[in-house]
Amino acid sequence: MRKSFSAKTIETTSMVVVGIFALLCILPVLNVFATAFSKASAVESGKVGLWPVDFSVESFLLLLKGTMAVRATWNSIVITAVGTLICIVMTVLAAYPLSKSYFIGNAFFTKMIVFTMLFSGGMIPGYIVVQKLGLIDTYWALWLPAAINTYNMIVMRTFFNGIPSELEEAAIIDGCGELALLWKIYLPLSKPVMATLILFYGVSHWNTFMNALLYINDPVKQNLSVLVQQMIKSMNVMTLELNTANPQDLQAITSAGIRAAGVVVMVIPMLIIYPFLQKYFVKGIMLGAVKG
Amino acid sequence: MNRGVKRRKWKRSFPLMILFLPVIAYYVVFKFLPMFGVIMAFQDYNIRKGFLESPFVGFKYFRLIFSTPAILRVIQNTLVLGITRFLIGIPFPILLALMLNEIKRERFKKLSQTCVYLPHFLAWTIVGGMVINLFSQDTGMINGITKFFTGETYPYLYSEGSWLAIYFGSGIWKETGFSAIIYLAALTGVDTELYDAASIDGASRIRQIIHVTIPAIMPTIIINMILSVGSSVNVGFDQIYVLTNATVNNISDVISTYVYRVGLEQMQFSLTSAMGLFQSVLGMTLVLLTNHLAKRADASLW
C-alpha cells in the first residue's frame, strides 16, 4: 500500500516539475510573438505578456519597409537550400566508403577524421584559408567549410553498417557495381537517416551566425540571423528610407516591437518544420548513441 | 588465393576511392590546413608575406599572453564560464529524463517533450532576442513583474551577477531537453525484471531509481561527460556575442569573442591564433584526460 503511494507521489511530482519546465520553454516564444503582434504603445508601456495587446501587424510592416528583412530572408533560404544539398552529398560520399571494411585506408582515414573532432586550427587560421581561397563575401564561405559535420557523418556511417550484407551480396551476384550498389540499395534504404540529417543540416544552415559574421561583409548578402542580431544590438539598421518616410511612423513604433518581429520571422520556419523534425531527430540521436 | 583476395579488395576499393576524393579534399583544406596554419602563432604573421615568409618569433606571443593581465582575464573568464556551465549542465538533463521516465500518462509526456526539445533548434540570435525581450528594462515582461512587486525596475542584463545567471540559465533552458533524449534512450534499455525484483524485495520507487535506474544509465552519463568536457573550454561564440554588452564585458569576454574582435577587427593574427591554439590544446587535453580517467573506471570512449 505504502509502495504504490510513493510511486504515485513521484509521478505527480514529476508531472508538476516537468510541466513547469515545459511551460518555461515555450513562454518566451509566446512572449516574443505577443510583442511582435502588439501595438507599439502597448509594448512601450510594458503591458504585453503572453497575449498581444491591441493586435496589430505594424511592426512587421515597418520591418519590411525599413530593413533588409525580405532580402535577408531570401538569402537565408538560398544558403539553407544549397548548403543542405552540399552537406548531404558530401556526408554520403564520406560515410559510404568508410562503412566498408574492405575500403583501403579505412582505419587511417577514420583516425584522421576523428582527430579533427578533437583538435582544430581555430578561428584565425580557418579565416585565412577561406580568405586565400577567395571565398569572402560569397556563400561558398558558408557552404564549403561546413560541408561535413563529422558527428552527423558517423551517424550515417553507423546506419550504413546496419544494412544487412546479404542484400549487398545478392546485388553483386546480379552484376551490381559499387556505385550502383550505393544508388540502388543503400540510398533507398536510408530514408530515415537522410531525413534526420537533412533536417539537422537545414537547421544549422538556417541558424548559421558566426561564419556569416566572419565571412559575409556585404550587407546585401547578409542572412537573417545576422540581421536579427544587428537589430537587437542597435536600431541603426533601420535604413534612411524609414527615417524619411514619415516621422510619425517612427514615433509610433518601438524598437522592441520590430526586434520581436524579426525574431518571429526567423522562428516561424522552424516552427513549421518542427513536427517533422521531432519525428526524426530522436531516431537520429539514438542512431548516434548506438555507436557510443 | 591471398593475392586474389587482395586484388578483389583493390578492385572494389577503387570506385570508393573516387567517391572519397572530395571528402579528402574537404578535410585537408578546411580541417588540416588550418591546423598547419597555427604556425602563425609562432610567427610575426604578415598577410602579404604569408606562412612561408613571415619571420619566426618562437613563443613571443605566448609570453605576451601570459604576461598581459587583460588577456589573462579573458582566459580566466573562458575557464570560469566554460567549466561552471559544464558542471551545472550535467544534472539537469539527467533529472529531466528520470522524471519523464516516471510519467506514465503518454499524452502529457509527449506534449511536454515537444515543448522541452524546441529551444535546442532556435538559434542563439533568436534566444538572445527573446532574452532581451524578456529582461529589457523599459519594455521587458520580467521587469514588468519586478516593478509590480518592488516598485522599480532592475538592470538584469547590465549587472554582473544577474548577467551570469541569465548566461547559465539560458544555456540550461536551451539544451536541457535535447540532452535528455540520450538518457531517455538509455532508460528504455533498462531491464524491467530488475524493477520487479527490486519491488519484490520491498524497495520503494525512490530506492529503485537510485539502485536500478541510475546505475543503468551511468555509462551514458560518463560518455556524455567525456564528449562535452572538450567543448567546455570552447565557450560558444554565439551565445556570448548575442548576450554581452559593454557593462558586463569584464566578465563575459572569452577567448572566442576576443579572437574575433582583436584578431579580425584589429588584424592581430599571430596573437589571436596563439590564443586559439592554447584553447584547442587545452580542450584536447581535457578530453584525453577525462577519457583516461574513465578508462580506469571501465567506461571509455575508445
Coordinates of C-alpha atoms in Angstrom, one line a residue:
Chain A
M1 CA 0.0 0.0 0.0
R2 CA 2.7 2.4 1.0
K3 CA 4.7 1.5 -2.0
S4 CA 2.1 2.4 -4.5
F5 CA 1.5 5.6 -2.7
S6 CA 5.2 6.6 -3.0
A7 CA 5.3 5.7 -6.7
K8 CA 2.1 7.8 -7.2
T9 CA 3.8 10.7 -5.4
I10 CA 6.8 10.5 -7.5
E11 CA 4.7 10.5 -10.7
T12 CA 2.7 13.5 -9.5
T13 CA 5.9 15.4 -8.5
S14 CA 7.5 14.6 -11.8
M15 CA 4.4 15.8 -13.7
V16 CA 4.4 19.1 -11.9
V17 CA 8.2 19.8 -12.3
V18 CA 8.2 18.7 -16.0
G19 CA 5.1 20.6 -16.7
I20 CA 6.6 23.8 -15.2
F21 CA 9.8 23.3 -17.2
A22 CA 7.8 22.7 -20.4
L23 CA 5.9 25.9 -19.8
L24 CA 9.1 27.8 -19.2
C25 CA 10.4 26.5 -22.6
I26 CA 7.5 27.9 -24.6
L27 CA 6.6 31.0 -22.6
P28 CA 9.4 33.2 -24.0
V29 CA 8.4 32.1 -27.5
L30 CA 4.8 33.2 -26.8
N31 CA 6.1 36.5 -25.3
V32 CA 8.0 37.4 -28.4
F33 CA 5.0 36.6 -30.6
A34 CA 2.8 38.7 -28.4
T35 CA 5.3 41.6 -28.5
A36 CA 5.6 41.4 -32.3
F37 CA 1.8 41.5 -32.8
S38 CA 1.0 44.2 -30.3
K39 CA 0.6 47.9 -30.9
A40 CA 3.7 49.9 -30.2
S41 CA 2.1 51.9 -27.4
A42 CA 1.2 48.7 -25.5
V43 CA 4.8 47.4 -25.9
E44 CA 6.2 50.7 -24.7
S45 CA 4.2 50.7 -21.5
G46 CA 5.3 47.2 -20.7
K47 CA 1.8 45.8 -20.7
V48 CA 2.5 42.9 -23.1
G49 CA 2.7 39.5 -21.5
L50 CA 1.8 36.3 -23.3
W51 CA -1.0 37.6 -25.5
P52 CA -1.0 40.5 -27.9
V53 CA -2.4 43.8 -26.5
D54 CA -4.2 45.8 -29.2
F55 CA -3.4 43.4 -32.0
S56 CA -1.5 45.0 -34.8
V57 CA 0.9 44.0 -37.6
E58 CA 2.6 47.4 -37.8
S59 CA 5.9 46.0 -36.5
F60 CA 6.0 43.6 -39.5
L61 CA 5.2 46.4 -42.0
L62 CA 7.9 48.5 -40.6
L63 CA 10.3 45.6 -40.6
L64 CA 9.5 45.1 -44.3
K65 CA 9.8 48.7 -45.2
G66 CA 12.7 49.8 -43.0
T67 CA 15.1 46.9 -43.1
M68 CA 16.5 44.4 -45.5
A69 CA 14.4 41.7 -44.0
V70 CA 13.0 40.4 -47.3
R71 CA 16.4 40.3 -48.9
A72 CA 17.9 38.6 -45.8
T73 CA 15.1 36.0 -45.7
W74 CA 15.7 35.1 -49.3
N75 CA 19.4 34.9 -48.6
S76 CA 18.8 32.6 -45.7
I77 CA 16.6 30.4 -47.9
V78 CA 19.4 30.2 -50.6
I79 CA 22.1 29.5 -48.0
T80 CA 20.0 26.8 -46.4
A81 CA 18.8 25.0 -49.6
V82 CA 22.1 24.8 -51.4
G83 CA 24.1 24.3 -48.2
T84 CA 22.0 21.3 -47.1
L85 CA 22.3 19.7 -50.5
I86 CA 26.1 20.0 -50.4
C87 CA 26.2 18.7 -46.9
I88 CA 24.1 15.6 -47.7
V89 CA 26.1 14.7 -50.8
M90 CA 29.4 15.2 -49.0
T91 CA 28.2 13.2 -46.0
V92 CA 27.2 10.3 -48.2
L93 CA 30.5 10.4 -50.1
A94 CA 32.3 10.2 -46.7
A95 CA 30.1 7.7 -44.9
Y96 CA 29.6 5.1 -47.6
P97 CA 33.3 4.2 -48.2
L98 CA 34.0 4.4 -44.5
S99 CA 31.2 1.9 -43.8
K100 CA 33.0 -0.7 -46.0
S101 CA 35.6 -2.8 -44.2
Y102 CA 37.3 -3.6 -47.5
F103 CA 37.8 0.1 -48.3
I104 CA 41.6 0.5 -48.4
G105 CA 42.8 3.0 -45.8
N106 CA 39.6 2.9 -43.9
A107 CA 41.3 2.8 -40.4
F108 CA 43.7 5.5 -41.3
F109 CA 41.0 7.9 -42.7
T110 CA 38.8 7.2 -39.7
K111 CA 41.6 8.1 -37.3
M112 CA 42.3 11.3 -39.1
I113 CA 38.7 12.3 -39.2
V114 CA 38.2 11.6 -35.5
F115 CA 41.3 13.7 -34.8
T116 CA 39.6 16.7 -36.4
M117 CA 36.9 16.4 -33.8
L118 CA 39.5 16.7 -31.0
F119 CA 41.7 19.4 -32.4
S120 CA 41.1 22.4 -34.6
G121 CA 43.2 25.1 -36.0
G122 CA 40.9 27.8 -34.6
M123 CA 39.1 30.8 -35.9
I124 CA 42.0 32.8 -37.4
P125 CA 43.8 30.1 -39.5
G126 CA 40.3 29.0 -40.7
Y127 CA 39.6 32.6 -41.7
I128 CA 42.9 32.9 -43.6
V129 CA 42.2 29.7 -45.5
V130 CA 38.8 30.9 -46.6
Q131 CA 40.2 34.3 -47.5
K132 CA 43.1 32.8 -49.5
L133 CA 40.6 30.8 -51.5
G134 CA 38.8 34.0 -52.4
L135 CA 35.6 32.9 -50.8
I136 CA 35.0 36.1 -48.7
D137 CA 31.6 37.6 -49.4
T138 CA 30.4 34.5 -51.3
Y139 CA 28.1 31.9 -49.9
W140 CA 30.8 29.3 -50.7
A141 CA 32.4 30.5 -47.5
L142 CA 29.3 29.3 -45.6
W143 CA 28.8 26.1 -47.6
L144 CA 32.3 24.7 -48.0
P145 CA 33.8 24.9 -44.5
A146 CA 30.6 23.4 -43.1
A147 CA 30.2 20.7 -45.8
I148 CA 30.6 17.8 -43.4
N149 CA 29.6 17.6 -39.8
T150 CA 31.8 14.7 -38.6
Y151 CA 29.3 13.7 -35.9
N152 CA 26.5 13.5 -38.5
M153 CA 28.8 11.6 -40.9
I154 CA 29.4 9.0 -38.2
V155 CA 25.7 8.7 -37.6
M156 CA 25.2 7.9 -41.3
R157 CA 28.1 5.5 -41.4
T158 CA 26.6 3.6 -38.5
F159 CA 23.3 3.4 -40.3
F160 CA 25.0 2.1 -43.5
N161 CA 26.8 -0.5 -41.3
G162 CA 23.4 -1.7 -40.1
I163 CA 22.2 -2.6 -43.6
P164 CA 22.3 -6.4 -44.0
S165 CA 25.2 -7.5 -46.1
E166 CA 23.1 -10.3 -47.7
L167 CA 21.4 -7.6 -49.8
E168 CA 24.7 -6.4 -50.9
E169 CA 26.0 -9.9 -51.9
A170 CA 22.8 -10.6 -53.8
A171 CA 23.2 -7.4 -55.7
I172 CA 26.9 -8.1 -56.5
I173 CA 26.0 -11.5 -57.9
D174 CA 23.5 -9.7 -60.1
G175 CA 26.3 -7.7 -61.5
C176 CA 25.9 -4.6 -59.5
G177 CA 29.0 -2.3 -59.2
E178 CA 30.0 -0.3 -56.2
L179 CA 28.3 2.9 -57.4
A180 CA 25.1 1.1 -58.4
L181 CA 25.1 -0.5 -55.0
L182 CA 25.1 2.8 -53.3
W183 CA 22.5 4.3 -55.6
K184 CA 20.1 1.3 -55.8
I185 CA 20.4 -0.4 -52.5
Y186 CA 21.9 1.9 -49.8
L187 CA 20.3 5.2 -50.6
P188 CA 16.7 3.9 -50.9
L189 CA 17.1 2.0 -47.6
S190 CA 18.5 5.1 -45.9
K191 CA 15.5 7.4 -46.0
P192 CA 15.1 7.8 -42.2
V193 CA 18.7 8.8 -41.6
M194 CA 18.6 11.0 -44.7
A195 CA 15.5 12.8 -43.3
T196 CA 17.2 13.2 -39.9
L197 CA 20.4 14.7 -41.4
I198 CA 18.6 16.9 -43.9
L199 CA 16.7 18.5 -41.0
F200 CA 19.9 18.8 -38.9
Y201 CA 21.9 20.3 -41.6
G202 CA 19.0 22.5 -42.7
V203 CA 18.5 23.9 -39.2
S204 CA 22.2 24.6 -38.8
H205 CA 22.4 26.5 -42.1
W206 CA 19.3 28.4 -41.3
N207 CA 20.7 29.4 -37.9
T208 CA 24.3 30.0 -39.1
F209 CA 25.7 33.0 -37.4
M210 CA 29.4 33.1 -36.6
N211 CA 30.5 32.1 -40.1
A212 CA 28.1 34.7 -41.7
L213 CA 29.5 37.3 -39.4
L214 CA 33.1 36.4 -40.3
Y215 CA 32.8 35.8 -44.0
I216 CA 29.9 37.9 -45.3
N217 CA 30.6 41.6 -45.1
D218 CA 28.3 42.8 -47.9
P219 CA 25.1 43.9 -46.2
V220 CA 23.1 42.9 -49.3
K221 CA 24.3 39.3 -48.9
Q222 CA 23.7 39.2 -45.1
N223 CA 21.4 36.4 -43.8
L224 CA 18.5 36.6 -41.4
S225 CA 20.3 35.6 -38.2
V226 CA 22.9 38.3 -38.6
L227 CA 20.3 40.9 -39.5
V228 CA 18.2 40.0 -36.5
Q229 CA 21.3 40.2 -34.3
Q230 CA 22.1 43.6 -35.6
M231 CA 18.6 44.8 -35.0
I232 CA 18.9 43.5 -31.4
K233 CA 22.2 45.2 -30.8
S234 CA 21.1 48.6 -32.2
M235 CA 18.4 50.1 -34.2
N236 CA 20.9 51.6 -36.6
V237 CA 20.0 49.0 -39.2
M238 CA 16.8 50.9 -39.9
T239 CA 17.6 52.4 -43.2
L240 CA 17.2 56.0 -44.2
E241 CA 14.1 55.2 -46.1
L242 CA 12.2 54.7 -42.9
N243 CA 13.6 57.8 -41.3
T244 CA 12.5 59.9 -44.1
A245 CA 9.2 58.2 -44.7
N246 CA 7.0 59.5 -42.0
P247 CA 8.2 60.8 -38.7
Q248 CA 5.0 59.8 -37.1
D249 CA 5.7 56.2 -38.0
L250 CA 9.0 56.4 -36.2
Q251 CA 7.2 57.6 -33.1
A252 CA 4.6 55.0 -33.3
I253 CA 6.9 52.1 -33.4
T254 CA 9.2 51.0 -30.6
S255 CA 12.4 49.2 -31.3
A256 CA 11.2 46.3 -29.1
G257 CA 8.3 45.6 -31.5
I258 CA 10.4 45.5 -34.6
R259 CA 13.1 43.4 -32.8
A260 CA 10.4 40.9 -31.8
A261 CA 9.0 40.9 -35.4
G262 CA 12.5 40.0 -36.7
V263 CA 12.8 37.1 -34.2
V264 CA 9.3 35.9 -35.2
V265 CA 10.2 35.9 -38.9
M266 CA 13.2 33.8 -38.1
V267 CA 11.3 31.4 -35.8
I268 CA 8.3 30.7 -38.0
P269 CA 10.0 28.3 -40.5
M270 CA 11.5 26.4 -37.5
L271 CA 8.0 26.0 -36.0
I272 CA 6.6 24.8 -39.4
I273 CA 9.2 22.1 -39.8
Y274 CA 9.3 21.3 -36.1
P275 CA 6.7 18.4 -36.2
F276 CA 8.8 16.7 -39.0
L277 CA 11.9 17.5 -37.1
Q278 CA 10.6 15.9 -33.9
K279 CA 9.6 12.8 -35.7
Y280 CA 13.1 12.2 -36.9
F281 CA 15.7 13.7 -34.6
V282 CA 15.0 11.4 -31.7
K283 CA 15.8 8.5 -34.0
G284 CA 18.8 10.2 -35.3
I285 CA 20.3 10.8 -31.9
M286 CA 19.6 7.2 -30.9
L287 CA 21.4 6.0 -34.1
G288 CA 24.4 8.1 -33.0
A289 CA 24.2 6.8 -29.5
V290 CA 24.4 3.2 -30.6
K291 CA 27.9 3.8 -31.8
G292 CA 28.8 5.4 -28.4
Chain B
M1 CA 44.3 -17.2 -53.2
N2 CA 45.6 -14.4 -51.0
R3 CA 46.6 -12.4 -54.0
G4 CA 43.2 -12.9 -55.5
V5 CA 41.5 -11.6 -52.4
K6 CA 43.8 -8.6 -52.3
R7 CA 43.2 -7.8 -55.9
R8 CA 39.5 -8.0 -55.4
K9 CA 39.8 -5.7 -52.4
W10 CA 41.7 -3.2 -54.6
K11 CA 39.2 -3.6 -57.4
R12 CA 36.2 -2.9 -55.1
S13 CA 38.1 -0.1 -53.3
F14 CA 38.9 1.9 -56.4
P15 CA 35.4 3.3 -57.1
L16 CA 35.0 4.1 -53.4
M17 CA 38.3 6.0 -53.5
I18 CA 36.9 8.1 -56.3
L19 CA 33.8 8.9 -54.3
F20 CA 36.1 9.7 -51.3
L21 CA 38.4 12.1 -53.1
P22 CA 36.2 15.2 -52.5
V23 CA 36.0 14.2 -48.8
I24 CA 39.8 14.0 -48.5
A25 CA 40.0 17.4 -50.2
Y26 CA 37.5 18.8 -47.7
Y27 CA 39.3 17.6 -44.6
V28 CA 42.7 18.6 -46.0
V29 CA 41.6 22.1 -47.0
F30 CA 39.2 23.0 -44.2
K31 CA 40.5 21.0 -41.2
F32 CA 44.1 20.1 -41.7
L33 CA 45.3 23.2 -43.5
P34 CA 44.1 25.4 -40.6
M35 CA 45.9 23.1 -38.2
F36 CA 49.2 23.8 -40.0
G37 CA 48.1 27.4 -40.1
V38 CA 48.7 27.6 -36.3
I39 CA 52.4 28.1 -37.3
M40 CA 51.4 31.7 -37.5
A41 CA 51.1 31.7 -33.7
F42 CA 54.9 31.3 -33.7
Q43 CA 55.5 34.0 -36.4
D44 CA 55.1 37.7 -36.8
Y45 CA 52.5 36.9 -39.4
N46 CA 52.1 39.3 -42.2
I47 CA 49.2 38.8 -44.5
R48 CA 51.2 39.8 -47.6
K49 CA 54.1 37.6 -46.8
G50 CA 52.0 34.5 -45.8
F51 CA 53.1 31.5 -43.8
L52 CA 56.2 30.9 -45.8
E53 CA 58.0 34.2 -45.5
S54 CA 56.7 35.6 -42.2
P55 CA 59.6 35.6 -39.7
F56 CA 59.5 33.1 -36.8
V57 CA 59.4 34.6 -33.3
G58 CA 59.2 31.4 -31.2
F59 CA 57.0 31.7 -28.2
K60 CA 56.8 35.5 -28.2
Y61 CA 53.1 35.7 -28.4
F62 CA 52.6 33.0 -25.8
R63 CA 54.8 35.0 -23.4
L64 CA 52.8 38.1 -24.3
I65 CA 49.5 36.3 -23.5
F66 CA 50.7 35.1 -20.1
S67 CA 52.2 38.5 -19.1
T68 CA 49.2 40.7 -20.1
P69 CA 46.7 40.9 -17.3
A70 CA 43.8 41.9 -19.7
I71 CA 44.4 38.7 -21.8
L72 CA 44.8 36.5 -18.7
R73 CA 41.4 37.9 -17.6
V74 CA 39.9 36.7 -20.9
I75 CA 41.3 33.2 -20.4
Q76 CA 40.1 33.2 -16.8
N77 CA 36.6 34.2 -18.0
T78 CA 36.7 31.4 -20.5
L79 CA 37.6 28.8 -18.0
V80 CA 35.2 30.0 -15.3
L81 CA 32.2 30.3 -17.6
G82 CA 33.0 27.1 -19.5
I83 CA 33.7 24.9 -16.6
T84 CA 30.8 26.2 -14.5
R85 CA 28.5 25.8 -17.4
F86 CA 29.7 22.3 -18.0
L87 CA 29.3 21.3 -14.3
I88 CA 25.9 22.8 -13.7
G89 CA 24.7 21.5 -17.1
I90 CA 25.3 17.9 -16.0
P91 CA 22.4 17.2 -13.6
F92 CA 19.5 18.9 -15.3
P93 CA 19.1 16.6 -18.4
I94 CA 19.5 13.6 -16.1
L95 CA 16.8 14.8 -13.7
L96 CA 14.5 15.6 -16.6
A97 CA 15.0 12.2 -18.2
L98 CA 14.4 10.4 -14.9
M99 CA 11.2 12.4 -14.3
L100 CA 9.9 11.9 -17.8
N101 CA 10.6 8.2 -17.3
E102 CA 8.3 8.2 -14.2
I103 CA 5.4 9.8 -16.0
K104 CA 3.0 7.1 -17.3
R105 CA 0.5 9.4 -19.0
E106 CA 1.6 9.2 -22.6
R107 CA -0.1 12.3 -23.9
F108 CA 1.2 14.5 -21.1
K109 CA 4.7 13.1 -21.7
K110 CA 4.6 13.6 -25.4
L111 CA 3.3 17.2 -25.1
S112 CA 6.0 18.2 -22.6
Q113 CA 8.7 16.5 -24.7
T114 CA 7.5 18.6 -27.7
C115 CA 7.9 21.7 -25.5
V116 CA 11.3 21.0 -24.0
Y117 CA 13.1 19.9 -27.2
L118 CA 12.1 23.1 -29.0
P119 CA 14.6 25.6 -27.6
H120 CA 17.5 23.5 -29.0
F121 CA 16.6 24.3 -32.5
L122 CA 16.4 28.1 -32.0
A123 CA 19.5 30.0 -33.0
W124 CA 21.3 31.9 -30.3
T125 CA 20.3 35.0 -32.2
I126 CA 16.7 34.2 -31.5
V127 CA 17.3 33.2 -27.9
G128 CA 19.3 36.4 -27.4
G129 CA 16.4 38.4 -28.9
M130 CA 13.9 36.6 -26.5
V131 CA 16.2 37.2 -23.5
I132 CA 16.4 40.9 -24.3
N133 CA 12.7 41.0 -25.0
L134 CA 12.0 39.5 -21.5
F135 CA 14.6 41.3 -19.4
S136 CA 14.8 44.7 -21.1
Q137 CA 14.4 47.4 -18.6
D138 CA 11.8 49.5 -20.2
T139 CA 9.6 47.0 -22.0
G140 CA 10.5 43.5 -20.7
M141 CA 7.9 41.2 -19.1
I142 CA 10.3 40.2 -16.3
N143 CA 10.8 43.9 -15.4
G144 CA 7.1 44.4 -15.6
I145 CA 6.8 41.7 -12.9
T146 CA 9.7 43.1 -10.9
K147 CA 8.2 46.5 -10.9
F148 CA 4.9 45.1 -9.7
F149 CA 6.5 43.6 -6.6
T150 CA 9.3 46.0 -5.8
G151 CA 8.1 49.2 -7.4
E152 CA 11.1 49.7 -9.5
T153 CA 12.9 48.0 -12.5
Y154 CA 16.2 46.3 -12.3
P155 CA 19.0 46.3 -15.0
Y156 CA 19.2 42.5 -15.2
L157 CA 21.4 42.5 -18.3
Y158 CA 23.7 45.2 -17.1
S159 CA 24.8 43.9 -13.7
E160 CA 27.3 41.1 -13.4
G161 CA 25.6 38.8 -11.0
S162 CA 22.3 38.7 -12.9
W163 CA 24.0 38.6 -16.3
L164 CA 25.8 35.4 -15.1
A165 CA 22.5 33.9 -14.0
I166 CA 21.0 34.8 -17.4
Y167 CA 24.0 33.3 -19.2
F168 CA 23.9 30.0 -17.4
G169 CA 20.1 29.9 -17.2
S170 CA 19.7 30.5 -21.0
G171 CA 22.2 27.7 -21.6
I172 CA 20.3 25.3 -19.4
W173 CA 17.0 26.5 -20.9
K174 CA 18.2 25.8 -24.4
E175 CA 19.9 22.5 -24.1
T176 CA 18.4 20.6 -21.1
G177 CA 15.5 19.0 -23.1
F178 CA 17.6 17.9 -26.0
S179 CA 20.4 16.5 -23.9
A180 CA 17.8 14.5 -22.0
I181 CA 17.0 12.5 -25.2
I182 CA 20.1 10.4 -25.0
Y183 CA 19.4 9.5 -21.4
L184 CA 15.8 8.6 -22.3
A185 CA 17.2 6.3 -25.0
A186 CA 19.4 4.7 -22.4
L187 CA 16.4 4.3 -20.0
T188 CA 14.3 2.4 -22.5
G189 CA 17.1 -0.3 -22.4
V190 CA 16.8 -0.9 -18.7
D191 CA 15.6 -4.5 -18.0
T192 CA 12.1 -4.3 -16.4
E193 CA 12.8 -7.5 -14.5
L194 CA 15.3 -5.6 -12.4
Y195 CA 12.4 -3.3 -11.2
D196 CA 10.2 -6.3 -10.5
A197 CA 12.9 -8.0 -8.5
A198 CA 13.6 -4.8 -6.5
S199 CA 9.9 -4.3 -5.9
I200 CA 9.6 -7.9 -4.5
D201 CA 12.5 -7.1 -2.2
G202 CA 10.4 -4.2 -0.9
A203 CA 12.4 -1.4 -2.5
S204 CA 10.4 1.8 -2.8
R205 CA 10.3 3.6 -6.1
I206 CA 12.9 6.1 -4.9
R207 CA 15.3 3.3 -4.0
Q208 CA 14.6 1.6 -7.3
I209 CA 15.6 4.8 -9.1
I210 CA 18.8 5.1 -7.0
H211 CA 19.8 1.4 -7.2
V212 CA 18.5 0.3 -10.6
T213 CA 17.8 3.3 -12.9
I214 CA 20.9 5.5 -12.2
P215 CA 23.4 2.6 -12.4
A216 CA 21.9 1.6 -15.7
I217 CA 22.4 5.0 -17.3
M218 CA 25.8 5.6 -15.7
P219 CA 27.8 4.6 -18.8
T220 CA 25.8 7.0 -20.9
I221 CA 26.4 9.8 -18.3
I222 CA 30.1 9.2 -18.4
I223 CA 30.4 9.1 -22.2
N224 CA 28.3 12.3 -22.4
M225 CA 30.7 14.0 -19.9
I226 CA 33.7 13.0 -21.9
L227 CA 32.1 14.2 -25.1
S228 CA 31.2 17.6 -23.7
V229 CA 34.3 18.3 -21.5
G230 CA 36.3 19.3 -24.5
S231 CA 33.9 21.9 -25.6
S232 CA 33.6 23.2 -22.0
V233 CA 36.7 25.4 -22.6
N234 CA 35.5 26.2 -26.1
V235 CA 32.8 28.6 -24.7
G236 CA 30.4 29.1 -27.6
F237 CA 30.9 32.3 -29.5
D238 CA 27.2 32.9 -30.5
Q239 CA 25.8 32.9 -27.0
I240 CA 28.3 35.3 -25.5
Y241 CA 28.2 37.5 -28.6
V242 CA 24.4 38.0 -28.5
L243 CA 24.1 38.4 -24.8
T244 CA 27.1 40.5 -23.9
N245 CA 27.2 44.3 -23.6
A246 CA 29.8 46.9 -22.6
T247 CA 28.8 46.9 -18.9
V248 CA 29.5 43.2 -18.3
N249 CA 32.3 42.8 -20.8
N250 CA 34.8 42.4 -17.9
I251 CA 33.3 39.0 -17.0
S252 CA 31.8 38.0 -20.3
D253 CA 34.7 38.5 -22.8
V254 CA 36.0 35.0 -23.6
I255 CA 38.7 33.7 -26.0
S256 CA 36.4 33.3 -29.0
T257 CA 34.9 36.8 -28.7
Y258 CA 38.3 38.3 -28.0
V259 CA 39.8 36.5 -31.0
Y260 CA 37.0 37.8 -33.2
R261 CA 37.3 41.3 -32.0
V262 CA 41.1 41.7 -31.7
G263 CA 42.1 39.2 -34.4
L264 CA 39.8 40.1 -37.2
E265 CA 38.9 43.7 -36.5
Q266 CA 42.3 44.8 -35.4
M267 CA 44.2 42.3 -37.5
Q268 CA 46.3 40.8 -34.6
F269 CA 46.5 37.5 -36.4
S270 CA 49.5 36.0 -34.6
L271 CA 48.5 36.9 -31.1
T272 CA 44.9 35.6 -31.5
S273 CA 46.0 32.4 -33.3
A274 CA 48.2 31.7 -30.3
M275 CA 45.2 32.1 -28.1
G276 CA 43.1 29.8 -30.3
L277 CA 45.9 27.2 -30.2
F278 CA 46.1 27.4 -26.5
Q279 CA 42.3 26.8 -26.3
S280 CA 42.4 23.9 -28.7
V281 CA 45.2 22.2 -26.9
L282 CA 43.5 22.7 -23.6
G283 CA 40.3 21.2 -24.9
M284 CA 42.0 18.2 -26.4
T285 CA 44.0 17.6 -23.2
L286 CA 40.7 17.7 -21.2
V287 CA 39.1 15.1 -23.4
L288 CA 42.1 12.8 -23.4
L289 CA 42.4 13.2 -19.6
T290 CA 38.8 12.5 -18.9
N291 CA 38.8 9.6 -21.2
H292 CA 41.9 8.2 -19.4
L293 CA 40.2 8.6 -16.1
A294 CA 37.0 6.9 -17.4
K295 CA 39.1 4.1 -18.9
R296 CA 40.2 3.3 -15.4
A297 CA 36.6 3.3 -14.4
D298 CA 35.8 1.0 -17.4
A299 CA 33.7 3.3 -19.4
S300 CA 35.9 4.9 -22.0
L301 CA 35.0 6.2 -25.4
W302 CA 37.5 4.2 -27.4

